[in-house]
C-alpha atoms as an extended CHARMM CRD file, in Angstrom:
* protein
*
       241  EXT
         1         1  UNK       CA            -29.8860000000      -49.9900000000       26.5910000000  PROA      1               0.0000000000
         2         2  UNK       CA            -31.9410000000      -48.0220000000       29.0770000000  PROA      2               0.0000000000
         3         3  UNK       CA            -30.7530000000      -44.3970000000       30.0790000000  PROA      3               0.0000000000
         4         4  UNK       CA            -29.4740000000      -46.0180000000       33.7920000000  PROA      4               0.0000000000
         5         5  UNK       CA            -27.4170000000      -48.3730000000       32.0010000000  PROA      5               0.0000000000
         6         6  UNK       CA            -25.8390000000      -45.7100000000       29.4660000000  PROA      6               0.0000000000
         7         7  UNK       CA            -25.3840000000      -43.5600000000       32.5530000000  PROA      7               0.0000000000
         8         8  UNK       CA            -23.3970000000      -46.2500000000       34.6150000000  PROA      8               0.0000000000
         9         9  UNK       CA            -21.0910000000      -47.0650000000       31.5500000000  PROA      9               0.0000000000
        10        10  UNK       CA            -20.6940000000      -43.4640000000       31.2000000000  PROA      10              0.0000000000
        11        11  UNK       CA            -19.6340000000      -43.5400000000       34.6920000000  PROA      11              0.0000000000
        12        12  UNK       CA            -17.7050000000      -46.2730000000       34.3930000000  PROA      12              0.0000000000
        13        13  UNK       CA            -15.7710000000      -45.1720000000       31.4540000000  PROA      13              0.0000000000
        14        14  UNK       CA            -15.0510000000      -41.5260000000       33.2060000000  PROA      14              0.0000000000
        15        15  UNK       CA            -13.9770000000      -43.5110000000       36.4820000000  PROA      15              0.0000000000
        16        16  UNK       CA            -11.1790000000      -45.3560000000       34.8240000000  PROA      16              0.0000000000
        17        17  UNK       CA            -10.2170000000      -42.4230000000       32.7840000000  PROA      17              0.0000000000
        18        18  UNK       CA             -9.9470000000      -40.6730000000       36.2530000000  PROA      18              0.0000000000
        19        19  UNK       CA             -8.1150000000      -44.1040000000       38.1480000000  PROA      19              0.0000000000
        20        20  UNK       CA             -5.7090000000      -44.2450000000       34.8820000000  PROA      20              0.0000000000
        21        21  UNK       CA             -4.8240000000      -40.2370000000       35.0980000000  PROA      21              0.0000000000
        22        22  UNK       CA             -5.8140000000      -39.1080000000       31.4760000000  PROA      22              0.0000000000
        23        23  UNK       CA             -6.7350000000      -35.9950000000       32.6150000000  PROA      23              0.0000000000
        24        24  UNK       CA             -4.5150000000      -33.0570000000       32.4210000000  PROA      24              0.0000000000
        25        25  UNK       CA             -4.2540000000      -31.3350000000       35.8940000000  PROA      25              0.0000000000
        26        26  UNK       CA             -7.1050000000      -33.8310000000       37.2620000000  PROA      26              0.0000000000
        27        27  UNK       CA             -9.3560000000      -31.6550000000       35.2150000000  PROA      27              0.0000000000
        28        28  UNK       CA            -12.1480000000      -32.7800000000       33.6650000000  PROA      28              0.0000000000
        29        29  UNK       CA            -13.5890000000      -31.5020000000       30.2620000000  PROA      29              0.0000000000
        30        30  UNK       CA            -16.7020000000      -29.9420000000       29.6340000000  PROA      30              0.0000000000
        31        31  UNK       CA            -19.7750000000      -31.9500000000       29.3380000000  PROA      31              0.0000000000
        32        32  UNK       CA            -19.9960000000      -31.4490000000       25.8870000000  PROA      32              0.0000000000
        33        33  UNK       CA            -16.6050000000      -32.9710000000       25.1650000000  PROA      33              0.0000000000
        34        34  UNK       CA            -17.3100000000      -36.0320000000       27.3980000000  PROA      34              0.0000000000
        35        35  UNK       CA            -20.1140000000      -36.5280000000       25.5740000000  PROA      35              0.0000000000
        36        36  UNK       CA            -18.6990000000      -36.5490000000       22.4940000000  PROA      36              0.0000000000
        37        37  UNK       CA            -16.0720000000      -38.6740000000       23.5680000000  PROA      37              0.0000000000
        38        38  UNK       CA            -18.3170000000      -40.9620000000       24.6200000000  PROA      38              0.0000000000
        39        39  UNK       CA            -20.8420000000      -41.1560000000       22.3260000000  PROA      39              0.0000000000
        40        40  UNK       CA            -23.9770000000      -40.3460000000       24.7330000000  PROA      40              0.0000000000
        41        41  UNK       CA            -26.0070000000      -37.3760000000       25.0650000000  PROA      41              0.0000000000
        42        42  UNK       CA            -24.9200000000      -35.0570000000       27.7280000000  PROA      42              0.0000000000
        43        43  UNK       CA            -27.8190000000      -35.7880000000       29.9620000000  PROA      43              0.0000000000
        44        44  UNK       CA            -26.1720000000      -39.1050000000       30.3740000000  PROA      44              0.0000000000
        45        45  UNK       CA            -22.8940000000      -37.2710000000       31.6500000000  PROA      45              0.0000000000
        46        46  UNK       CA            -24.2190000000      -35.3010000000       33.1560000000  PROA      46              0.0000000000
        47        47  UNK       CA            -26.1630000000      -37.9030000000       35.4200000000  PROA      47              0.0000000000
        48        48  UNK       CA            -22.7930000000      -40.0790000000       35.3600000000  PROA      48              0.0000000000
        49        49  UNK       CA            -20.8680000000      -37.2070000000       36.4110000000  PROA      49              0.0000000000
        50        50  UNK       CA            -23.4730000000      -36.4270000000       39.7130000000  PROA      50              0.0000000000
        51        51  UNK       CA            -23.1300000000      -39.8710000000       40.9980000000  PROA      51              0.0000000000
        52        52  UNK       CA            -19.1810000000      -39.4890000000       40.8660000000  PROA      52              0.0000000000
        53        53  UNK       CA            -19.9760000000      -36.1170000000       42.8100000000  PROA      53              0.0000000000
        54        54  UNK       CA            -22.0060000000      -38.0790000000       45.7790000000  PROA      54              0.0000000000
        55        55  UNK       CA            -19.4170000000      -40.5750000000       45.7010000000  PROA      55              0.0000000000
        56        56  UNK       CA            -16.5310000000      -38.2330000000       47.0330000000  PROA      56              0.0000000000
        57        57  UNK       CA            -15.1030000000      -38.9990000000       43.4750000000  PROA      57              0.0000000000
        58        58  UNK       CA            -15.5930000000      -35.2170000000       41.8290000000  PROA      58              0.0000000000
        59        59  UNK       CA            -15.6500000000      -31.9920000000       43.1080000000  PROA      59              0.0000000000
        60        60  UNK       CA            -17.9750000000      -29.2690000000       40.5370000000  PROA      60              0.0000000000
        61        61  UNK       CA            -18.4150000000      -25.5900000000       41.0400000000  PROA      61              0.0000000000
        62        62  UNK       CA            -19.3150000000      -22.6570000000       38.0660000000  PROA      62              0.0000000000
        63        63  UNK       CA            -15.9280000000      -20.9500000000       38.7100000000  PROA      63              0.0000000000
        64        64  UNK       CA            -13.3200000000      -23.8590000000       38.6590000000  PROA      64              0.0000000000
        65        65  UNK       CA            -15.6820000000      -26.7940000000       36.6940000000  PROA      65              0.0000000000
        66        66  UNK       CA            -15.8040000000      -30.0980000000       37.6870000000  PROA      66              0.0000000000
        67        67  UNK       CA            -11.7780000000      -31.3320000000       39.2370000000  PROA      67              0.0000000000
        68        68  UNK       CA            -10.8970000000      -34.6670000000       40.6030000000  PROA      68              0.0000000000
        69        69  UNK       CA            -11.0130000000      -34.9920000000       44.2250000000  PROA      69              0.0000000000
        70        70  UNK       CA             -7.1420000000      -34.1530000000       46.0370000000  PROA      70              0.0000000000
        71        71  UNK       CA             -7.8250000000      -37.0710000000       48.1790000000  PROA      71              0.0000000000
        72        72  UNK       CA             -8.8960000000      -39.8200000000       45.9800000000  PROA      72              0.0000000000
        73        73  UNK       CA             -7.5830000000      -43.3700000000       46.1990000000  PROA      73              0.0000000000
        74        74  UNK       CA             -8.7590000000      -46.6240000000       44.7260000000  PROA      74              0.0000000000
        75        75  UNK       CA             -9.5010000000      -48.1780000000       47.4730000000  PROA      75              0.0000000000
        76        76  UNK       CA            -12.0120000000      -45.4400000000       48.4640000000  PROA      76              0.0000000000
        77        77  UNK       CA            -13.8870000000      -45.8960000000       45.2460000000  PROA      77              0.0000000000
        78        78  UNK       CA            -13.7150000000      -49.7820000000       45.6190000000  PROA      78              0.0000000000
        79        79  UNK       CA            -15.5600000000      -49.2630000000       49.1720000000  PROA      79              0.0000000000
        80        80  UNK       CA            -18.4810000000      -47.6870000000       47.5330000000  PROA      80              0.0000000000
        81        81  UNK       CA            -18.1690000000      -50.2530000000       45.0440000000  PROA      81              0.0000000000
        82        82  UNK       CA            -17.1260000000      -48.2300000000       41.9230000000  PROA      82              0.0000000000
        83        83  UNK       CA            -14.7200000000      -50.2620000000       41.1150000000  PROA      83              0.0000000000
        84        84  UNK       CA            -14.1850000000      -54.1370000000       41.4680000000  PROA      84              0.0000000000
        85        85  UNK       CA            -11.7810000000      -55.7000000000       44.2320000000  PROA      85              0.0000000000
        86        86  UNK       CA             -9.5960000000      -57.2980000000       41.1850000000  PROA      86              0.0000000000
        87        87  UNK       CA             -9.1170000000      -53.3270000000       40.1030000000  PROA      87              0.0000000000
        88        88  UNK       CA             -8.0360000000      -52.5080000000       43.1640000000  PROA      88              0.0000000000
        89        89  UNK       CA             -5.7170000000      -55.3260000000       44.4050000000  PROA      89              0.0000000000
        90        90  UNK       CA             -4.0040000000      -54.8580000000       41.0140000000  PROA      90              0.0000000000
        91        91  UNK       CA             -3.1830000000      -51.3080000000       41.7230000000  PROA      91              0.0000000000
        92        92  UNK       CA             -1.4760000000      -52.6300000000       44.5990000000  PROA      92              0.0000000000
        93        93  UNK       CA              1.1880000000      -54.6170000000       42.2950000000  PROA      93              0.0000000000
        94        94  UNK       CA             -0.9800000000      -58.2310000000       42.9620000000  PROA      94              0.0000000000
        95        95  UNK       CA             -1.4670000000      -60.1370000000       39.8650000000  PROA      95              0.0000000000
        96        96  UNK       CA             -5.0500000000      -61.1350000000       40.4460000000  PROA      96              0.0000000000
        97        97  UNK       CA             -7.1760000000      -64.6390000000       40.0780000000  PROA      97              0.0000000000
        98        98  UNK       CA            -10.4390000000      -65.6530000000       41.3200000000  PROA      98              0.0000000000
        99        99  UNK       CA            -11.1380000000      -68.8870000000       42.5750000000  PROA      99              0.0000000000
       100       100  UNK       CA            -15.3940000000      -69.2130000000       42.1300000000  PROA      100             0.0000000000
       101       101  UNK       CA            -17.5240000000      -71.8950000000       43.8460000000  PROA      101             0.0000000000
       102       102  UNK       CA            -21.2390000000      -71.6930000000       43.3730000000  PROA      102             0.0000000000
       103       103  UNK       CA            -23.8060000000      -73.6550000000       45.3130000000  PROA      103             0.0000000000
       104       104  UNK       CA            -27.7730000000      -73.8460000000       46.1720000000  PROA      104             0.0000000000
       105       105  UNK       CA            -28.5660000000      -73.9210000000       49.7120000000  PROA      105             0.0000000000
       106       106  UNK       CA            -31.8130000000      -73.8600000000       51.5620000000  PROA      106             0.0000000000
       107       107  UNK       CA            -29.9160000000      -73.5150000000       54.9930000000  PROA      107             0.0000000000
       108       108  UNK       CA            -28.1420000000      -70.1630000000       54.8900000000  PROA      108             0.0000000000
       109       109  UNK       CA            -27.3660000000      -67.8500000000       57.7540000000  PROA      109             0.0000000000
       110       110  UNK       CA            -29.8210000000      -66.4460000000       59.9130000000  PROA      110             0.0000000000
       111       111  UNK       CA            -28.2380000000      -62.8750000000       58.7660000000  PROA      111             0.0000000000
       112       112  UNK       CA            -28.9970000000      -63.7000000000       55.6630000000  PROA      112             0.0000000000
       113       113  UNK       CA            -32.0260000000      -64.6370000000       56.0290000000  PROA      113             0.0000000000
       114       114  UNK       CA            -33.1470000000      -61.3750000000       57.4590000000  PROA      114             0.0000000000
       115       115  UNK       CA            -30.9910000000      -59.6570000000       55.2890000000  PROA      115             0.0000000000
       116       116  UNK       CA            -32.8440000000      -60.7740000000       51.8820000000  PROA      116             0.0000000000
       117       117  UNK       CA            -36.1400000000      -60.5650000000       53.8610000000  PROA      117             0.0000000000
       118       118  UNK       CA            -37.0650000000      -64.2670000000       52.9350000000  PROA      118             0.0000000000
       119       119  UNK       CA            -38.3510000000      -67.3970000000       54.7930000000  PROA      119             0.0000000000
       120       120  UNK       CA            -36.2700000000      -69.9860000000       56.3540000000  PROA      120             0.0000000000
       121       121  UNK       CA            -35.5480000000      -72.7670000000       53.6670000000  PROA      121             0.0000000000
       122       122  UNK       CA            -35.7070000000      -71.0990000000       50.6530000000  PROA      122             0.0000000000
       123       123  UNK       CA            -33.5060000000      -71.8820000000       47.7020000000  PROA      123             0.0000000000
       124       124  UNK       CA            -30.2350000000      -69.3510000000       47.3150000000  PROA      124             0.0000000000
       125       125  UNK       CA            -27.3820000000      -69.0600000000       46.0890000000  PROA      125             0.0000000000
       126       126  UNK       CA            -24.2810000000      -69.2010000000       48.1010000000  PROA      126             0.0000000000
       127       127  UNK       CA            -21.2620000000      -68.1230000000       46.1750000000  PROA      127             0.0000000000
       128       128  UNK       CA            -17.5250000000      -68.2770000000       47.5640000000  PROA      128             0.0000000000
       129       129  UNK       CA            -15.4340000000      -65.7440000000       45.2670000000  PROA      129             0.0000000000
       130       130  UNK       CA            -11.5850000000      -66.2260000000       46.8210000000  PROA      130             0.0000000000
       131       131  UNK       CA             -9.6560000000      -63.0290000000       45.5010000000  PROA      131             0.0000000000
       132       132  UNK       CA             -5.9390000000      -64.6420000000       45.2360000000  PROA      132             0.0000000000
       133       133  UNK       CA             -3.0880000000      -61.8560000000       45.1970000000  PROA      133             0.0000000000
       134       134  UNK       CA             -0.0950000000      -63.0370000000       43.6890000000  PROA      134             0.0000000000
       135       135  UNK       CA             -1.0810000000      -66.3150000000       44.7480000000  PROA      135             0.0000000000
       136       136  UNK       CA             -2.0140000000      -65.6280000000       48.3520000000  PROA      136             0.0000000000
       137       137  UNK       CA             -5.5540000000      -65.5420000000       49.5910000000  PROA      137             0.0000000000
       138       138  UNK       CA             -6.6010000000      -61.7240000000       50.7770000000  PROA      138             0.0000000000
       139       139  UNK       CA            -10.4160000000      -61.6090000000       50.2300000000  PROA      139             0.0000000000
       140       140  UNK       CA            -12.6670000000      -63.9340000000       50.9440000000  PROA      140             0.0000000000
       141       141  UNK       CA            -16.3420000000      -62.9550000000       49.4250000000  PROA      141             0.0000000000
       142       142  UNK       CA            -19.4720000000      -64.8210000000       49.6500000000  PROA      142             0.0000000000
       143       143  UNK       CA            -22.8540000000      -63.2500000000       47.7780000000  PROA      143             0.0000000000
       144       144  UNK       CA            -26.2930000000      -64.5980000000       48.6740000000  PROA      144             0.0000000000
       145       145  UNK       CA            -28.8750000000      -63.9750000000       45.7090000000  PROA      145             0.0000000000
       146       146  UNK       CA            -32.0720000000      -66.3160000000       46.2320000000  PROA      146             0.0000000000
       147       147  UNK       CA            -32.6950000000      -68.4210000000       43.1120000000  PROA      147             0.0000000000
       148       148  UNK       CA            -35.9320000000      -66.5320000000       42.0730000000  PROA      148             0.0000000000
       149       149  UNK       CA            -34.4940000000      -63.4620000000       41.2660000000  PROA      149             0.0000000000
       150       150  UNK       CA            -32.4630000000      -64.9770000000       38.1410000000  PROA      150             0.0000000000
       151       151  UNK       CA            -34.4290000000      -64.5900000000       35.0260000000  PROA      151             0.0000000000
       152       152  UNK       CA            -32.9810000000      -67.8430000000       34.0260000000  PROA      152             0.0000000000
       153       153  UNK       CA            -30.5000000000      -70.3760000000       35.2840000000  PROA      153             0.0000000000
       154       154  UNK       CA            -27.0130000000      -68.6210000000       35.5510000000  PROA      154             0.0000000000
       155       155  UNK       CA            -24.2020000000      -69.9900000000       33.8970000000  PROA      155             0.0000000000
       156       156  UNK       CA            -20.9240000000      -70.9440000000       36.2790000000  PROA      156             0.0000000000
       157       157  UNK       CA            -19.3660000000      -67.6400000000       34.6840000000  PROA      157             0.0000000000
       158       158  UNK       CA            -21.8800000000      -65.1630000000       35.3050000000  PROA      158             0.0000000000
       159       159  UNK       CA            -22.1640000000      -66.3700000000       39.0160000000  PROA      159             0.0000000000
       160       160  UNK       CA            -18.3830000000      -65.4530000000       39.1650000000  PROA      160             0.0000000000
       161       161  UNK       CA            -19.1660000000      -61.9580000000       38.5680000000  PROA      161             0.0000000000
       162       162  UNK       CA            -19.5660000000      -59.8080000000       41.1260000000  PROA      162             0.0000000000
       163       163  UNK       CA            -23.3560000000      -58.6250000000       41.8880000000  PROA      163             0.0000000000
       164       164  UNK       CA            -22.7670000000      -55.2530000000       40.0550000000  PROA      164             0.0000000000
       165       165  UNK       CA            -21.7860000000      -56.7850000000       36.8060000000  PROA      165             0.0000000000
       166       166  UNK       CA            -24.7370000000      -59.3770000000       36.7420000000  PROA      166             0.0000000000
       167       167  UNK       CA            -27.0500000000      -56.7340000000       35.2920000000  PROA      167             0.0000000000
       168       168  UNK       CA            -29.4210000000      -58.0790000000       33.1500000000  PROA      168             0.0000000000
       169       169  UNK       CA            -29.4420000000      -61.4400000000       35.1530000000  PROA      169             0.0000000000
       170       170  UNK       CA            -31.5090000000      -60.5010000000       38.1130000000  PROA      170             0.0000000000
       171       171  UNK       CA            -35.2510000000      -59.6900000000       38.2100000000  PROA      171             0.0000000000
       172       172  UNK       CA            -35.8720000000      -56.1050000000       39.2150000000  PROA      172             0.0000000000
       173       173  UNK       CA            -31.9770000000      -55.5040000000       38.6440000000  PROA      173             0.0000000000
       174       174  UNK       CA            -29.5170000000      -54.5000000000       37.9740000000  PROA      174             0.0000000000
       175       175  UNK       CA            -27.8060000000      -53.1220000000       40.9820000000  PROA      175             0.0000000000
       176       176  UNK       CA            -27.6700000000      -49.8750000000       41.5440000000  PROA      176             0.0000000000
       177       177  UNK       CA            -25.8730000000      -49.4460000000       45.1850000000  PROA      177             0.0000000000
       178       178  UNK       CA            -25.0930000000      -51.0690000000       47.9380000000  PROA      178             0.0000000000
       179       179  UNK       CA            -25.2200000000      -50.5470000000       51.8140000000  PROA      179             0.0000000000
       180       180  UNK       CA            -22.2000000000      -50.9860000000       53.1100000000  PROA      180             0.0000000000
       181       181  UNK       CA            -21.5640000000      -52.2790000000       57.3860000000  PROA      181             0.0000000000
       182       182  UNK       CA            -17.6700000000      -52.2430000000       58.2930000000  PROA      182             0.0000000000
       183       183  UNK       CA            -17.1270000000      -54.9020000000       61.2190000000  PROA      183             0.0000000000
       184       184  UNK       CA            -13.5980000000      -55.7980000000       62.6340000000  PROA      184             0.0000000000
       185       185  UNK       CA            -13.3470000000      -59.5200000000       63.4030000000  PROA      185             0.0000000000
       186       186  UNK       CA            -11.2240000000      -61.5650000000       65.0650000000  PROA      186             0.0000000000
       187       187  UNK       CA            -10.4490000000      -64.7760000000       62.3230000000  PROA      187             0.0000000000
       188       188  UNK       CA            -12.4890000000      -67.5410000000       62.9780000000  PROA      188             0.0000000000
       189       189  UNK       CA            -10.9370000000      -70.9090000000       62.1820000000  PROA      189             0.0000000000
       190       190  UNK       CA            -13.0540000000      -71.1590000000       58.6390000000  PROA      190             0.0000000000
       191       191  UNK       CA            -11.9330000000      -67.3920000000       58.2340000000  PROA      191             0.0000000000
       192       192  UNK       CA             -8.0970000000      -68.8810000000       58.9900000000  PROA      192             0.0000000000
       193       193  UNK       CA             -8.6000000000      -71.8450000000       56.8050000000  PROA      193             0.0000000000
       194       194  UNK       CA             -9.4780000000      -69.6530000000       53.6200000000  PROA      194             0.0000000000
       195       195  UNK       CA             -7.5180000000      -66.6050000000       54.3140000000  PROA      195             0.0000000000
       196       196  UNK       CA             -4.0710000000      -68.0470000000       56.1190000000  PROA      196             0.0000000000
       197       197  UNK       CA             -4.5200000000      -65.9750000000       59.0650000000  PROA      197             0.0000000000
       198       198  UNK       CA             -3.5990000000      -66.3190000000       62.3570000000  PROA      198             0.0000000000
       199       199  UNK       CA             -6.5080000000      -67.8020000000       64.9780000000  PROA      199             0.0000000000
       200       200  UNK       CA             -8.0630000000      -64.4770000000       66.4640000000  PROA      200             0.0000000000
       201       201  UNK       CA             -6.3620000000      -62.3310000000       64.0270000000  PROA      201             0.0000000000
       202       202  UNK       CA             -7.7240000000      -58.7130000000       63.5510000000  PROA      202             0.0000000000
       203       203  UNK       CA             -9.6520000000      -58.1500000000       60.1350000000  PROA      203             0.0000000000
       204       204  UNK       CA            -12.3990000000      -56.5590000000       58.9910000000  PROA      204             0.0000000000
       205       205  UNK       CA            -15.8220000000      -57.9130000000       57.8500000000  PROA      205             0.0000000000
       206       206  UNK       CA            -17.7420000000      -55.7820000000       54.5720000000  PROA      206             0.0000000000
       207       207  UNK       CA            -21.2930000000      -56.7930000000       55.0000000000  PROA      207             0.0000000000
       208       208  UNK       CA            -22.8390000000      -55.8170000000       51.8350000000  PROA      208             0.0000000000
       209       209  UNK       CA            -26.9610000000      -54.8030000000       50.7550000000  PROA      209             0.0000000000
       210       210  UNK       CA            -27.1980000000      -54.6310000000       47.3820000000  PROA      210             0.0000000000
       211       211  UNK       CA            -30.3510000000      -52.7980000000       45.9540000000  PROA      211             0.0000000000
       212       212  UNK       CA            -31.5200000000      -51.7840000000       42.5720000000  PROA      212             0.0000000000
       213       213  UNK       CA            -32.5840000000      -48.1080000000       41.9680000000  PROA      213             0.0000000000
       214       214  UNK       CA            -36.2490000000      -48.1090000000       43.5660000000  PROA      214             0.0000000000
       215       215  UNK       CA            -34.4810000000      -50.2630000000       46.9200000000  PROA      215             0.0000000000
       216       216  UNK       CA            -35.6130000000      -53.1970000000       46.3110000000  PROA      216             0.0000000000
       217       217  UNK       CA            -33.1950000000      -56.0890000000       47.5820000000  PROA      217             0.0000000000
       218       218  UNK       CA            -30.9110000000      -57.8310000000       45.1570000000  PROA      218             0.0000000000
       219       219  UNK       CA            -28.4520000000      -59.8170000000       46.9860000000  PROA      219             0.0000000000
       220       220  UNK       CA            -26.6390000000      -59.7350000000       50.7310000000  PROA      220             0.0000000000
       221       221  UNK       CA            -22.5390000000      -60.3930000000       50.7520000000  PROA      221             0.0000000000
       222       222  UNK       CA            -20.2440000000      -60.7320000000       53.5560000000  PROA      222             0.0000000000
       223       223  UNK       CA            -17.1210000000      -60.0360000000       52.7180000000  PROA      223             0.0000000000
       224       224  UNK       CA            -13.7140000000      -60.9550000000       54.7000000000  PROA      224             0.0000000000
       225       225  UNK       CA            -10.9160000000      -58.3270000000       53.5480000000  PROA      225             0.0000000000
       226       226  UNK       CA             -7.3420000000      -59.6740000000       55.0110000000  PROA      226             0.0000000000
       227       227  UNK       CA             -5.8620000000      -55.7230000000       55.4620000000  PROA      227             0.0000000000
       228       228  UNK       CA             -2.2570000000      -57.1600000000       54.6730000000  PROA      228             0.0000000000
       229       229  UNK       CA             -2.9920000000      -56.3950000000       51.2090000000  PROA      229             0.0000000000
       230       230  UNK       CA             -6.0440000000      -54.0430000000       51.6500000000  PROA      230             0.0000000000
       231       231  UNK       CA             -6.3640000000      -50.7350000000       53.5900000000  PROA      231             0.0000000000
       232       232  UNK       CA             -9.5650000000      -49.1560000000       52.8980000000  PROA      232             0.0000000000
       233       233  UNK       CA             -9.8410000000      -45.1290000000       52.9430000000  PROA      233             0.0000000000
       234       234  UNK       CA            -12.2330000000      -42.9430000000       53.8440000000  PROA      234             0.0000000000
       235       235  UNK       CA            -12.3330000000      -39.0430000000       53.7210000000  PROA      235             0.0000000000
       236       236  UNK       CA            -15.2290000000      -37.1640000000       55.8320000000  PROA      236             0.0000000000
       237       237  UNK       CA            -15.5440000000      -33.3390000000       54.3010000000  PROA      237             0.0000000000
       238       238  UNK       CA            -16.6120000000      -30.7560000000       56.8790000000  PROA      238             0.0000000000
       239       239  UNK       CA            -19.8200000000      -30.6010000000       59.0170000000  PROA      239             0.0000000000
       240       240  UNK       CA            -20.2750000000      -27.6550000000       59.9620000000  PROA      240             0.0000000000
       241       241  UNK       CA            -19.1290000000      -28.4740000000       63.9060000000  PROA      241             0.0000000000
């Protein structure tokens, strides 16, 4: 494994040590002791450890070390994607199952189109992920990844992943972030039919850019979140004004 894959895990593994509270006063150890209790150099935490900073997630300074953030939630890790919509309708109380369907299409949205930065007509894939909770439908997910960037044909399980766990998969991957566009909606009647809302309900839209490390595009995902189960959080720190 690379050193950016090591470093994600690393930052995967603190993340849910952080979601599931194993740390005493929401403290975190040293980075020696993280190391060693993750088996990677502390370089590696130490990189994990900075991208949980500039996600909100940490808070470090020489005096106090590095401390969990007071206003942390899960969903405002899952909107910058550090943890998986499953994750985070389960810490609601849902019990969790993903309906998958996976098709090529040569005729997808002019957004997406423009969004991938390829021509009209070429071969992607469309994938429907319906997030049920508790056997109700609250998220509604479709990822666009042209056909190209797969080093070889997908299996119908790895297309069920989501984007960030495809690694390997994708040419010039794996994904590193995402850009993130929140749009409220009013349900349309396909946006009724999958997600039992009311015609011209409120919701909002996630319109996802996934890039790898150097920017280069990955995939493109609009994303329908029904906010009966799903309130996302945000917290803005001080400017200055």
């Amino acid at each position: 494994m690379g050193g950016t894959s090591l470093a994600h895990k690393a930052r995967e593994e603190i993340l849910h040590s952080i979601l599931e509270r194993r740390f005493e006063d929401s403290r975190l150890p040293p980075e020696n002791e993280l190391a060693d209790m993750l088996g990677v150099s502390r370089t590696t935490v130490r990189s994990a450890l900075q991208s949980l900073e500039q996600h909100g997630v940490l808070t470090r300074s020489p005096r106090r070390g590095t401390q969990v953030h007071g206003l942390l939630s899960p969903s405002m890790v899952a909107l910058q994607r550090l943890i998986g919509f499953t994750r985070l309708l389960e810490e609601q109380g849902y019990t969790v199952e993903t309906l998958t369907d996976a098709r090529i299409t040569t005729i997808a949205p002019a957004e997406v189109i423009e969004a991938l930065g390829v021509d009209k007509a070429t071969p992607i894939y469309e994938i429907d992920r319906l997030f049920m909770a508790s056997g109700s439908p609250a998220i509604w997910a479709i990822n666009y990844i042209q056909t190209s960037l797969f080093a070889e044909p997908p299996l119908e399980s790895q297309l069920a992943q989501s984007p960030f766990e495809m690694g390997a998969l994708l040419i010039g991957g794996p994904v590193d972030h995402a850009l993130v566009e929140l749009v409220p909606l009013k349900a349309t009647r396909e946006v009724v039919k999958q997600l039992e809302m009311k015609p011209g309900e409120a919701y909002i839209q996630l319109k996802e850019l996934h890039l790898s490390e150097s920017g280069a595009v990955l995939g493109f995902s609009l994303i329908h979140v029904h906010d009966r189960f799903i309130r996302f959080r945000l917290h803005r720190g001080g400017d200055g004004r």
